[in-house]
Coordinates of N, CA and C in Angstrom, one line a residue:
Chain A
E233 N -35.3 -66.2 -119.3 CA -36.6 -66.3 -119.9 C -36.8 -67.7 -120.5
A234 N -37.9 -68.4 -120.4 CA -38.2 -69.7 -120.9 C -38.2 -69.7 -122.4
E235 N -37.7 -70.7 -123.0 CA -37.6 -70.8 -124.4 C -37.9 -72.2 -124.9
V236 N -38.4 -72.3 -126.2 CA -38.5 -73.6 -126.8 C -37.2 -74.0 -127.4
A237 N -36.8 -75.3 -127.1 CA -35.5 -75.7 -127.6 C -35.7 -76.7 -128.7
Q238 N -34.9 -76.6 -129.7 CA -35.0 -77.5 -130.9 C -33.5 -77.9 -131.2
S239 N -33.4 -79.2 -131.7 CA -32.2 -79.7 -132.3 C -32.4 -80.7 -133.3
P240 N -31.5 -80.8 -134.3 CA -30.4 -79.9 -134.5 C -30.9 -78.6 -135.2
R241 N -30.0 -77.6 -135.3 CA -30.4 -76.4 -135.9 C -30.3 -76.6 -137.5
Y242 N -29.4 -77.3 -137.9 CA -29.3 -77.6 -139.4 C -29.1 -79.1 -139.6
K243 N -29.7 -79.6 -140.7 CA -29.5 -81.0 -141.0 C -29.4 -81.1 -142.6
I244 N -28.4 -81.7 -143.0 CA -28.2 -82.0 -144.4 C -28.3 -83.6 -144.6
T245 N -29.1 -84.1 -145.4 CA -29.2 -85.5 -145.6 C -29.4 -85.8 -147.1
E246 N -29.2 -87.1 -147.4 CA -29.5 -87.5 -148.8 C -30.9 -88.1 -148.8
K247 N -31.5 -88.0 -150.0 CA -32.9 -88.6 -150.1 C -32.8 -90.1 -149.8
S248 N -33.9 -90.5 -149.3 CA -34.1 -91.9 -148.9 C -33.6 -92.2 -147.5
Q249 N -32.8 -91.2 -146.9 CA -32.3 -91.4 -145.5 C -33.4 -91.0 -144.5
A250 N -33.2 -91.5 -143.3 CA -34.1 -91.1 -142.2 C -33.5 -89.9 -141.4
V251 N -34.4 -89.0 -141.0 CA -34.0 -87.9 -140.2 C -35.0 -87.7 -139.0
A252 N -34.5 -87.1 -137.9 CA -35.3 -86.9 -136.8 C -35.0 -85.6 -136.2
F253 N -36.0 -84.9 -135.7 CA -35.9 -83.6 -135.1 C -36.5 -83.7 -133.7
W254 N -35.9 -82.9 -132.8 CA -36.3 -82.9 -131.4 C -36.8 -81.5 -130.9
C255 N -37.8 -81.5 -130.0 CA -38.3 -80.2 -129.5 C -38.6 -80.4 -128.0
D256 N -38.2 -79.4 -127.3 CA -38.5 -79.3 -125.8 C -39.3 -78.1 -125.6
P257 N -40.6 -78.1 -125.3 CA -41.3 -76.9 -125.2 C -41.0 -76.1 -123.9
I258 N -41.6 -75.0 -123.8 CA -41.5 -74.2 -122.5 C -42.2 -75.0 -121.4
S259 N -41.5 -75.1 -120.3 CA -42.0 -75.9 -119.1 C -43.4 -75.5 -118.8
G260 N -44.2 -76.5 -118.7 CA -45.6 -76.3 -118.3 C -46.6 -76.1 -119.4
H261 N -46.0 -76.0 -120.6 CA -46.9 -75.8 -121.8 C -47.5 -77.1 -122.2
A262 N -48.8 -77.2 -122.2 CA -49.5 -78.4 -122.5 C -49.6 -78.7 -124.0
T263 N -49.6 -77.7 -124.8 CA -49.8 -77.8 -126.3 C -48.5 -77.6 -127.0
L264 N -48.2 -78.5 -128.0 CA -47.0 -78.5 -128.8 C -47.4 -78.6 -130.2
Y265 N -46.7 -77.9 -131.1 CA -47.1 -77.8 -132.5 C -45.8 -78.0 -133.3
W266 N -45.9 -78.8 -134.4 CA -44.8 -78.8 -135.4 C -45.4 -78.2 -136.7
Y267 N -44.6 -77.2 -137.2 CA -45.0 -76.5 -138.4 C -43.8 -76.7 -139.4
R268 N -44.2 -76.7 -140.7 CA -43.2 -76.8 -141.8 C -43.3 -75.5 -142.6
Q269 N -42.2 -74.9 -142.9 CA -42.1 -73.7 -143.6 C -41.2 -73.8 -144.9
I270 N -41.9 -73.8 -146.0 CA -41.2 -73.9 -147.3 C -40.7 -72.4 -147.6
L271 N -39.5 -72.3 -148.2 CA -39.0 -71.0 -148.5 C -40.0 -70.1 -149.3
G272 N -40.1 -68.9 -148.7 CA -41.0 -67.9 -149.3 C -42.4 -68.0 -149.0
Q273 N -42.8 -68.9 -148.0 CA -44.2 -69.1 -147.6 C -44.3 -69.0 -146.1
G274 N -45.5 -68.9 -145.6 CA -45.7 -68.9 -144.2 C -45.7 -70.4 -143.7
P275 N -45.5 -70.6 -142.4 CA -45.5 -71.9 -141.8 C -46.9 -72.6 -141.9
E276 N -46.9 -73.9 -142.1 CA -48.1 -74.7 -142.1 C -48.0 -75.8 -141.0
L277 N -49.1 -76.0 -140.4 CA -49.1 -77.0 -139.3 C -49.0 -78.5 -139.9
L278 N -48.1 -79.2 -139.2 CA -48.0 -80.6 -139.5 C -48.7 -81.5 -138.5
V279 N -48.5 -81.2 -137.2 CA -49.1 -82.0 -136.2 C -49.2 -81.1 -134.9
Q280 N -50.2 -81.4 -134.1 CA -50.5 -80.7 -132.9 C -50.8 -81.6 -131.8
F281 N -50.1 -81.5 -130.6 CA -50.4 -82.3 -129.4 C -51.0 -81.5 -128.3
Q282 N -51.9 -82.1 -127.6 CA -52.3 -81.6 -126.3 C -51.9 -82.7 -125.3
D283 N -50.9 -82.3 -124.4 CA -50.2 -83.3 -123.6 C -49.7 -84.4 -124.5
E284 N -50.0 -85.7 -124.3 CA -49.4 -86.7 -125.2 C -50.3 -87.1 -126.3
S285 N -51.5 -86.5 -126.4 CA -52.5 -86.9 -127.4 C -52.4 -86.0 -128.6
V286 N -52.6 -86.6 -129.8 CA -52.6 -85.8 -131.0 C -54.0 -85.1 -131.2
V287 N -54.0 -83.8 -131.4 CA -55.2 -83.1 -131.6 C -55.5 -83.0 -133.1
D288 N -54.4 -82.7 -133.9 CA -54.6 -82.5 -135.4 C -53.4 -83.0 -136.1
D289 N -53.5 -84.0 -136.9 CA -52.3 -84.4 -137.8 C -52.9 -84.6 -139.2
S290 N -53.9 -83.9 -139.5 CA -54.5 -84.0 -140.9 C -53.6 -83.6 -142.0
Q291 N -52.6 -82.8 -141.7 CA -51.7 -82.4 -142.8 C -50.3 -83.1 -142.7
L292 N -50.2 -84.1 -141.9 CA -49.0 -84.8 -141.7 C -48.9 -86.0 -142.8
P293 N -47.9 -86.0 -143.6 CA -47.8 -87.1 -144.6 C -47.5 -88.4 -143.9
K294 N -48.4 -89.1 -143.6 CA -48.2 -90.3 -142.6 C -47.5 -91.4 -143.3
D295 N -47.4 -91.4 -144.6 CA -46.6 -92.5 -145.2 C -45.1 -92.4 -144.9
R296 N -44.7 -91.2 -144.6 CA -43.2 -91.0 -144.3 C -42.9 -90.2 -143.1
F297 N -43.9 -89.5 -142.5 CA -43.7 -88.7 -141.3 C -44.3 -89.3 -140.1
S298 N -43.7 -89.2 -139.0 CA -44.2 -89.7 -137.7 C -43.9 -88.6 -136.6
A299 N -44.7 -88.5 -135.6 CA -44.4 -87.6 -134.5 C -44.9 -88.3 -133.3
E300 N -44.2 -88.0 -132.2 CA -44.6 -88.5 -130.9 C -44.3 -87.6 -129.8
R301 N -45.0 -87.7 -128.7 CA -44.8 -86.9 -127.5 C -45.2 -87.8 -126.3
L302 N -44.3 -88.8 -126.1 CA -44.7 -89.9 -125.3 C -45.1 -89.5 -123.8
K303 N -44.4 -88.7 -123.2 CA -44.6 -88.3 -121.8 C -45.3 -86.9 -121.7
G304 N -45.7 -86.4 -122.8 CA -46.4 -85.1 -122.8 C -45.5 -84.0 -122.5
V305 N -44.2 -84.2 -122.8 CA -43.2 -83.1 -122.6 C -42.5 -82.8 -123.9
D306 N -41.3 -83.4 -124.1 CA -40.6 -83.2 -125.4 C -41.2 -84.0 -126.5
S307 N -40.8 -83.7 -127.7 CA -41.4 -84.4 -128.9 C -40.4 -84.6 -129.9
T308 N -40.6 -85.7 -130.7 CA -39.7 -86.0 -131.9 C -40.6 -86.1 -133.1
L309 N -40.0 -85.5 -134.2 CA -40.6 -85.6 -135.5 C -39.6 -86.3 -136.4
K310 N -40.1 -87.4 -137.1 CA -39.3 -88.2 -137.9 C -39.8 -88.2 -139.4
I311 N -38.8 -88.3 -140.3 CA -39.1 -88.5 -141.7 C -38.3 -89.7 -142.2
Q312 N -39.0 -90.6 -142.8 CA -38.3 -91.8 -143.3 C -39.2 -92.4 -144.4
P313 N -38.7 -92.4 -145.7 CA -37.5 -91.8 -146.1 C -37.6 -90.3 -146.5
A314 N -36.5 -89.6 -146.4 CA -36.6 -88.1 -146.8 C -36.7 -88.0 -148.3
E315 N -37.4 -87.0 -148.8 CA -37.5 -86.7 -150.2 C -37.0 -85.3 -150.5
L316 N -36.7 -85.0 -151.7 CA -36.1 -83.7 -152.1 C -37.1 -82.6 -151.6
G317 N -38.4 -82.9 -151.8 CA -39.4 -81.9 -151.5 C -39.6 -81.6 -150.0
D318 N -38.9 -82.4 -149.1 CA -39.0 -82.2 -147.7 C -38.0 -81.0 -147.2
S319 N -37.2 -80.5 -148.1 CA -36.3 -79.4 -147.7 C -37.1 -78.2 -147.3
A320 N -36.9 -77.8 -146.1 CA -37.7 -76.8 -145.5 C -37.2 -76.4 -144.1
M321 N -37.8 -75.4 -143.5 CA -37.6 -75.2 -142.1 C -38.7 -75.8 -141.2
Y322 N -38.3 -76.6 -140.2 CA -39.2 -77.3 -139.4 C -39.2 -76.5 -138.0
L323 N -40.4 -76.0 -137.7 CA -40.5 -75.1 -136.5 C -41.4 -75.8 -135.5
C324 N -40.9 -75.8 -134.2 CA -41.7 -76.3 -133.1 C -42.2 -75.1 -132.3
A325 N -43.4 -75.1 -131.8 CA -44.0 -74.1 -131.0 C -44.7 -74.7 -129.8
S326 N -44.9 -73.9 -128.8 CA -45.7 -74.4 -127.6 C -46.5 -73.3 -127.1
S327 N -47.6 -73.7 -126.5 CA -48.5 -72.7 -125.8 C -49.1 -73.3 -124.5
A328 N -49.6 -72.5 -123.7 CA -50.1 -72.9 -122.4 C -51.3 -73.9 -122.6
G329 N -52.1 -73.6 -123.5 CA -53.3 -74.4 -123.7 C -53.9 -74.2 -125.1
L330 N -55.2 -74.6 -125.2 CA -55.9 -74.5 -126.5 C -57.0 -73.4 -126.3
R331 N -56.6 -72.2 -126.5 CA -57.5 -71.1 -126.5 C -56.9 -70.1 -127.5
E332 N -57.9 -69.3 -128.0 CA -57.4 -68.3 -129.0 C -56.5 -67.2 -128.3
T333 N -56.5 -67.1 -127.0 CA -55.7 -66.1 -126.4 C -54.3 -66.7 -126.0
D334 N -54.1 -68.0 -126.2 CA -52.8 -68.5 -125.8 C -51.8 -68.3 -126.9
T335 N -50.7 -67.6 -126.6 CA -49.7 -67.3 -127.6 C -48.8 -68.5 -127.8
Q336 N -48.5 -68.7 -129.1 CA -47.6 -69.8 -129.4 C -46.2 -69.2 -129.5
Y337 N -45.3 -69.8 -128.8 CA -43.8 -69.4 -128.8 C -43.0 -70.4 -129.6
F338 N -42.2 -69.9 -130.5 CA -41.5 -70.8 -131.4 C -40.0 -71.0 -130.9
G339 N -39.5 -72.2 -131.3 CA -38.1 -72.5 -131.1 C -37.3 -71.9 -132.3
P340 N -36.0 -72.1 -132.4 CA -35.1 -71.6 -133.4 C -35.3 -72.3 -134.7
G341 N -35.9 -73.5 -134.7 CA -36.2 -74.2 -136.0 C -35.0 -75.1 -136.4
T342 N -35.4 -76.1 -137.2 CA -34.4 -76.9 -137.8 C -34.5 -76.8 -139.4
R343 N -33.4 -76.3 -139.9 CA -33.4 -76.1 -141.4 C -32.8 -77.4 -142.1
L344 N -33.7 -78.1 -142.8 CA -33.4 -79.4 -143.4 C -33.1 -79.2 -144.9
T345 N -32.1 -79.8 -145.4 CA -31.7 -79.8 -146.8 C -31.6 -81.2 -147.2
V346 N -32.4 -81.6 -148.2 CA -32.3 -83.0 -148.7 C -31.7 -83.0 -150.1
L347 N -30.6 -83.7 -150.2 CA -29.8 -83.7 -151.5 C -30.1 -84.9 -152.3
Chain B
A32 N -63.0 -72.4 -143.3 CA -61.6 -72.3 -143.2 C -61.2 -70.9 -143.0
Q33 N -60.0 -70.8 -142.3 CA -59.5 -69.5 -142.0 C -58.5 -69.0 -143.1
K34 N -58.4 -67.7 -143.3 CA -57.5 -67.2 -144.3 C -56.9 -65.9 -143.9
I35 N -55.6 -65.7 -144.1 CA -54.9 -64.5 -143.9 C -54.4 -64.0 -145.2
T36 N -54.6 -62.7 -145.5 CA -54.1 -62.1 -146.8 C -53.1 -60.9 -146.4
Q37 N -51.9 -61.1 -146.9 CA -50.9 -60.0 -146.8 C -50.6 -59.6 -148.2
T38 N -51.0 -58.4 -148.6 CA -50.9 -58.0 -150.0 C -49.5 -57.3 -150.4
Q39 N -48.7 -57.0 -149.4 CA -47.5 -56.4 -149.6 C -46.3 -57.3 -149.5
P40 N -45.8 -57.8 -150.7 CA -44.7 -58.8 -150.6 C -43.4 -58.1 -150.0
G41 N -43.2 -56.8 -150.3 CA -42.1 -56.1 -149.7 C -42.4 -54.7 -149.4
M42 N -41.8 -54.1 -148.3 CA -42.0 -52.7 -148.0 C -40.6 -52.2 -147.6
F43 N -40.4 -50.9 -147.9 CA -39.2 -50.1 -147.6 C -39.6 -49.0 -146.7
V44 N -38.7 -48.7 -145.7 CA -39.0 -47.5 -144.8 C -37.6 -47.0 -144.4
Q45 N -37.6 -45.7 -144.2 CA -36.4 -45.0 -143.7 C -36.3 -45.2 -142.2
E46 N -35.1 -45.3 -141.7 CA -34.9 -45.4 -140.3 C -35.5 -44.2 -139.6
K47 N -36.1 -44.5 -138.4 CA -36.8 -43.6 -137.5 C -38.2 -43.2 -138.0
E48 N -38.6 -43.7 -139.2 CA -40.0 -43.4 -139.6 C -40.9 -44.6 -139.2
A49 N -42.2 -44.3 -139.3 CA -43.2 -45.3 -139.0 C -43.6 -46.0 -140.3
V50 N -44.0 -47.3 -140.1 CA -44.5 -48.1 -141.3 C -45.7 -48.9 -140.9
T51 N -46.6 -49.1 -141.8 CA -47.8 -50.0 -141.6 C -47.7 -51.2 -142.5
L52 N -47.9 -52.4 -141.9 CA -47.9 -53.6 -142.7 C -49.4 -54.1 -142.7
D53 N -49.9 -54.4 -143.9 CA -51.3 -54.7 -144.0 C -51.6 -56.2 -143.8
C54 N -52.8 -56.4 -143.2 CA -53.3 -57.8 -143.0 C -54.8 -57.8 -143.0
T55 N -55.4 -58.6 -143.8 CA -56.8 -58.9 -143.7 C -57.0 -60.3 -143.5
Y56 N -58.2 -60.6 -142.8 CA -58.4 -62.0 -142.4 C -59.8 -62.4 -142.8
D57 N -60.1 -63.7 -142.8 CA -61.4 -64.2 -143.0 C -61.6 -65.5 -142.1
T58 N -62.7 -65.4 -141.4 CA -63.1 -66.6 -140.5 C -64.5 -66.5 -140.3
S59 N -65.2 -67.6 -140.0 CA -66.6 -67.7 -139.7 C -66.7 -67.8 -138.2
D60 N -65.6 -67.9 -137.4 CA -65.7 -68.0 -136.0 C -65.9 -66.6 -135.4
Q61 N -66.7 -66.5 -134.3 CA -66.9 -65.2 -133.7 C -65.8 -64.9 -132.7
S62 N -65.1 -65.9 -132.2 CA -64.0 -65.7 -131.3 C -62.7 -66.1 -131.9
Y63 N -61.8 -65.2 -132.0 CA -60.5 -65.6 -132.6 C -59.4 -64.7 -132.1
G64 N -58.2 -65.0 -132.4 CA -57.0 -64.2 -132.0 C -56.2 -63.9 -133.2
L65 N -55.6 -62.7 -133.2 CA -54.8 -62.3 -134.3 C -53.4 -62.0 -133.8
F66 N -52.4 -62.5 -134.5 CA -51.0 -62.4 -134.0 C -50.1 -61.9 -135.1
W67 N -49.1 -61.2 -134.7 CA -48.0 -60.8 -135.6 C -46.7 -61.4 -135.1
Y68 N -46.0 -62.0 -136.1 CA -44.6 -62.5 -135.8 C -43.6 -61.9 -136.7
K69 N -42.4 -61.8 -136.2 CA -41.2 -61.3 -136.9 C -40.3 -62.5 -137.1
Q70 N -39.8 -62.6 -138.4 CA -38.9 -63.7 -138.7 C -37.6 -63.1 -139.3
P71 N -36.5 -62.9 -138.6 CA -35.3 -62.5 -139.2 C -34.7 -63.6 -140.1
S72 N -33.6 -63.2 -140.7 CA -33.0 -64.2 -141.6 C -32.5 -65.4 -140.9
S73 N -32.3 -65.4 -139.6 CA -31.9 -66.6 -138.8 C -33.0 -67.6 -138.8
G74 N -34.3 -67.3 -139.0 CA -35.3 -68.2 -139.2 C -36.3 -68.3 -138.0
E75 N -35.9 -67.8 -136.8 CA -36.8 -68.0 -135.7 C -38.0 -67.1 -135.8
M76 N -39.2 -67.6 -135.4 CA -40.4 -66.8 -135.4 C -40.5 -66.1 -134.0
I77 N -40.5 -64.8 -134.0 CA -40.6 -64.0 -132.8 C -41.9 -63.4 -132.6
F78 N -42.6 -63.7 -131.5 CA -44.0 -63.1 -131.2 C -43.8 -61.6 -131.0
L79 N -44.7 -60.8 -131.6 CA -44.7 -59.4 -131.4 C -45.9 -58.9 -130.7
I80 N -47.1 -59.3 -131.1 CA -48.3 -58.6 -130.6 C -49.5 -59.5 -130.8
Y81 N -50.5 -59.3 -130.0 CA -51.7 -60.1 -130.0 C -53.0 -59.2 -129.9
Q82 N -54.0 -59.6 -130.7 CA -55.3 -58.8 -130.6 C -56.4 -59.9 -130.5
G83 N -57.2 -59.8 -129.5 CA -58.4 -60.7 -129.4 C -59.6 -60.1 -130.1
S84 N -60.4 -60.9 -130.6 CA -61.6 -60.4 -131.4 C -62.6 -59.6 -130.6
Y85 N -62.5 -59.8 -129.3 CA -63.4 -59.1 -128.4 C -62.8 -57.9 -127.7
D86 N -61.5 -57.7 -128.0 CA -60.8 -56.6 -127.4 C -61.3 -55.3 -128.1
E87 N -61.7 -54.3 -127.3 CA -62.3 -53.1 -127.9 C -61.1 -52.1 -128.1
Q88 N -60.0 -52.2 -127.5 CA -58.9 -51.3 -127.7 C -57.8 -52.0 -128.5
N89 N -57.2 -51.2 -129.3 CA -56.1 -51.7 -130.2 C -54.9 -52.1 -129.2
A90 N -54.3 -53.2 -129.6 CA -53.2 -53.7 -128.8 C -51.9 -52.8 -129.1
T91 N -51.1 -52.7 -128.0 CA -49.8 -52.0 -128.2 C -48.8 -52.8 -127.4
E92 N -47.5 -52.8 -128.0 CA -46.4 -53.4 -127.3 C -45.2 -52.6 -127.7
G93 N -44.8 -51.7 -126.9 CA -43.6 -50.9 -127.2 C -43.8 -50.1 -128.5
R94 N -42.9 -50.4 -129.4 CA -43.0 -49.6 -130.7 C -44.0 -50.3 -131.7
Y95 N -44.6 -51.4 -131.3 CA -45.6 -52.0 -132.1 C -47.0 -51.8 -131.7
S96 N -47.9 -51.5 -132.6 CA -49.3 -51.3 -132.3 C -50.1 -52.0 -133.4
L97 N -51.3 -52.4 -133.1 CA -52.1 -53.1 -134.0 C -53.3 -52.3 -134.3
N98 N -53.6 -52.0 -135.5 CA -54.8 -51.2 -136.0 C -55.8 -52.2 -136.3
F99 N -56.7 -52.5 -135.4 CA -57.8 -53.5 -135.5 C -59.1 -52.9 -136.0
Q100 N -59.5 -53.2 -137.2 CA -60.8 -52.8 -137.6 C -61.7 -54.0 -138.0
K101 N -62.5 -54.4 -137.0 CA -63.2 -55.6 -137.0 C -64.2 -55.7 -138.2
A102 N -64.9 -54.6 -138.4 CA -65.9 -54.6 -139.5 C -65.2 -54.8 -140.9
R103 N -64.0 -54.3 -141.0 CA -63.3 -54.5 -142.3 C -62.4 -55.7 -142.3
K104 N -62.4 -56.5 -141.2 CA -61.6 -57.7 -141.0 C -60.1 -57.4 -141.4
S105 N -59.6 -56.3 -140.8 CA -58.2 -56.0 -141.0 C -57.5 -55.8 -139.6
A106 N -56.2 -56.1 -139.6 CA -55.4 -56.1 -138.4 C -54.0 -55.7 -138.8
N107 N -53.9 -54.4 -139.1 CA -52.6 -53.9 -139.6 C -51.6 -53.7 -138.5
L108 N -50.3 -54.0 -138.7 CA -49.3 -53.8 -137.8 C -48.6 -52.4 -138.1
V109 N -48.5 -51.6 -137.0 CA -47.8 -50.3 -137.2 C -46.5 -50.4 -136.3
I110 N -45.4 -50.1 -137.0 CA -44.1 -50.1 -136.3 C -43.7 -48.6 -136.3
S111 N -43.5 -48.0 -135.1 CA -43.1 -46.6 -135.0 C -41.5 -46.6 -134.9
A112 N -41.0 -45.5 -135.3 CA -39.5 -45.2 -135.1 C -38.7 -46.4 -135.6
S113 N -38.8 -46.8 -136.8 CA -38.2 -48.0 -137.3 C -36.7 -48.0 -137.1
Q114 N -36.1 -49.1 -136.8 CA -34.7 -49.4 -136.5 C -34.2 -50.3 -137.6
L115 N -32.8 -50.3 -137.8 CA -32.3 -51.2 -138.8 C -32.5 -52.6 -138.4
G116 N -32.6 -53.0 -137.1 CA -32.9 -54.3 -136.7 C -34.3 -54.8 -137.0
D117 N -35.2 -53.9 -137.4 CA -36.5 -54.3 -137.8 C -36.6 -54.9 -139.1
S118 N -35.5 -54.9 -139.9 CA -35.5 -55.5 -141.2 C -35.7 -57.0 -141.0
A119 N -36.8 -57.6 -141.6 CA -37.1 -59.0 -141.4 C -38.4 -59.3 -142.2
M120 N -38.8 -60.6 -142.2 CA -40.1 -60.9 -142.7 C -41.1 -60.8 -141.5
Y121 N -42.3 -60.3 -141.8 CA -43.4 -60.2 -140.9 C -44.6 -60.9 -141.3
F122 N -45.1 -61.8 -140.4 CA -46.2 -62.6 -140.7 C -47.4 -62.3 -139.8
C123 N -48.6 -62.2 -140.4 CA -49.8 -62.1 -139.7 C -50.4 -63.4 -139.6
A124 N -51.1 -63.8 -138.5 CA -51.7 -65.1 -138.3 C -52.9 -65.0 -137.5
I125 N -53.8 -66.0 -137.6 CA -55.1 -66.1 -136.9 C -55.2 -67.5 -136.3
V126 N -55.9 -67.5 -135.1 CA -56.1 -68.7 -134.3 C -57.6 -68.7 -134.0
C127 N -58.3 -69.8 -134.2 CA -59.7 -69.9 -133.8 C -60.0 -71.3 -133.5
R128 N -61.2 -71.5 -132.8 CA -61.6 -72.8 -132.4 C -61.8 -73.7 -133.7
G129 N -62.4 -73.1 -134.7 CA -62.7 -73.9 -135.9 C -61.5 -74.5 -136.6
S130 N -60.3 -74.0 -136.2 CA -59.1 -74.6 -136.8 C -58.3 -75.3 -135.7
N131 N -58.9 -75.7 -134.6 CA -58.2 -76.4 -133.5 C -57.1 -75.6 -132.9
Y132 N -57.2 -74.3 -133.1 CA -56.3 -73.3 -132.5 C -54.9 -73.3 -133.1
K133 N -54.8 -73.9 -134.3 CA -53.5 -73.8 -135.0 C -53.4 -72.4 -135.6
L134 N -52.2 -72.0 -135.8 CA -51.9 -70.7 -136.4 C -52.1 -70.9 -137.9
T135 N -52.9 -70.0 -138.6 CA -53.0 -69.9 -140.0 C -52.3 -68.6 -140.4
F136 N -51.2 -68.8 -141.2 CA -50.3 -67.6 -141.5 C -50.6 -67.1 -142.9
G137 N -50.3 -65.8 -143.1 CA -50.3 -65.2 -144.4 C -48.9 -65.5 -145.0
K138 N -48.7 -64.9 -146.2 CA -47.5 -65.2 -146.9 C -46.3 -64.3 -146.5
G139 N -46.6 -63.3 -145.7 CA -45.6 -62.5 -145.1 C -45.3 -61.2 -145.9
T140 N -44.7 -60.3 -145.3 CA -44.2 -59.0 -145.9 C -42.7 -58.9 -145.5
L141 N -41.8 -58.7 -146.5 CA -40.4 -58.4 -146.2 C -40.2 -56.9 -146.0
L142 N -39.8 -56.5 -144.8 CA -39.6 -55.2 -144.5 C -38.1 -54.9 -144.5
T143 N -37.7 -53.8 -145.2 CA -36.3 -53.4 -145.3 C -36.3 -52.0 -144.7
V144 N -35.4 -51.8 -143.7 CA -35.3 -50.4 -143.1 C -34.0 -49.9 -143.7
N145 N -34.1 -48.7 -144.3 CA -32.9 -48.1 -144.9 C -32.3 -47.0 -144.0
P146 N -31.0 -46.9 -143.9 CA -30.3 -46.0 -143.0 C -30.5 -44.6 -143.5

């Protein structure tokens, strides 16, 4: 069964360091999403790609976060410098397209701890 | 803006019994999709069931069914014959064109199944 891959699964870093997360969506899925989930809350969208183009990055803190999907397949999310408040679960999801009927499938997530 | 409200922070159910998790939503879009996800302690978001706004019949997937009442803007999840492995966080979410098809999640309900 096709799955969304993410790495690393866990990341511990010190504040002011740079971190990067990788996501490989389900093959053929045009739409890729990065969500952040703070403990005790539901996930919130950081950035959304359709192929290699950004559809929505309105909630991405652009002073420290960047995201790319250069070839329209896998994607990287970077934080530089990391802050204590960035400790969270970072979830990647993909869907076949941009319709309300398209199910988003999630990867296992990256649990980030900033010390 | 879209909004999901889950009013039950926690629920308890005995093994083999049925349980209903509540979800109400708010959107100005006429066309939308409603989703339920399960999140075990491992952190992965697992898709359970989908209901489209124009679907006349309630969705069912195995032991999961969705009680969709459009006029009341509710989309409650019913889990029949609960199993110990059903213990997890459950999130209701909505997707619509007005939000660029991102998932807007509620705060979740923590379900505990007792033996």
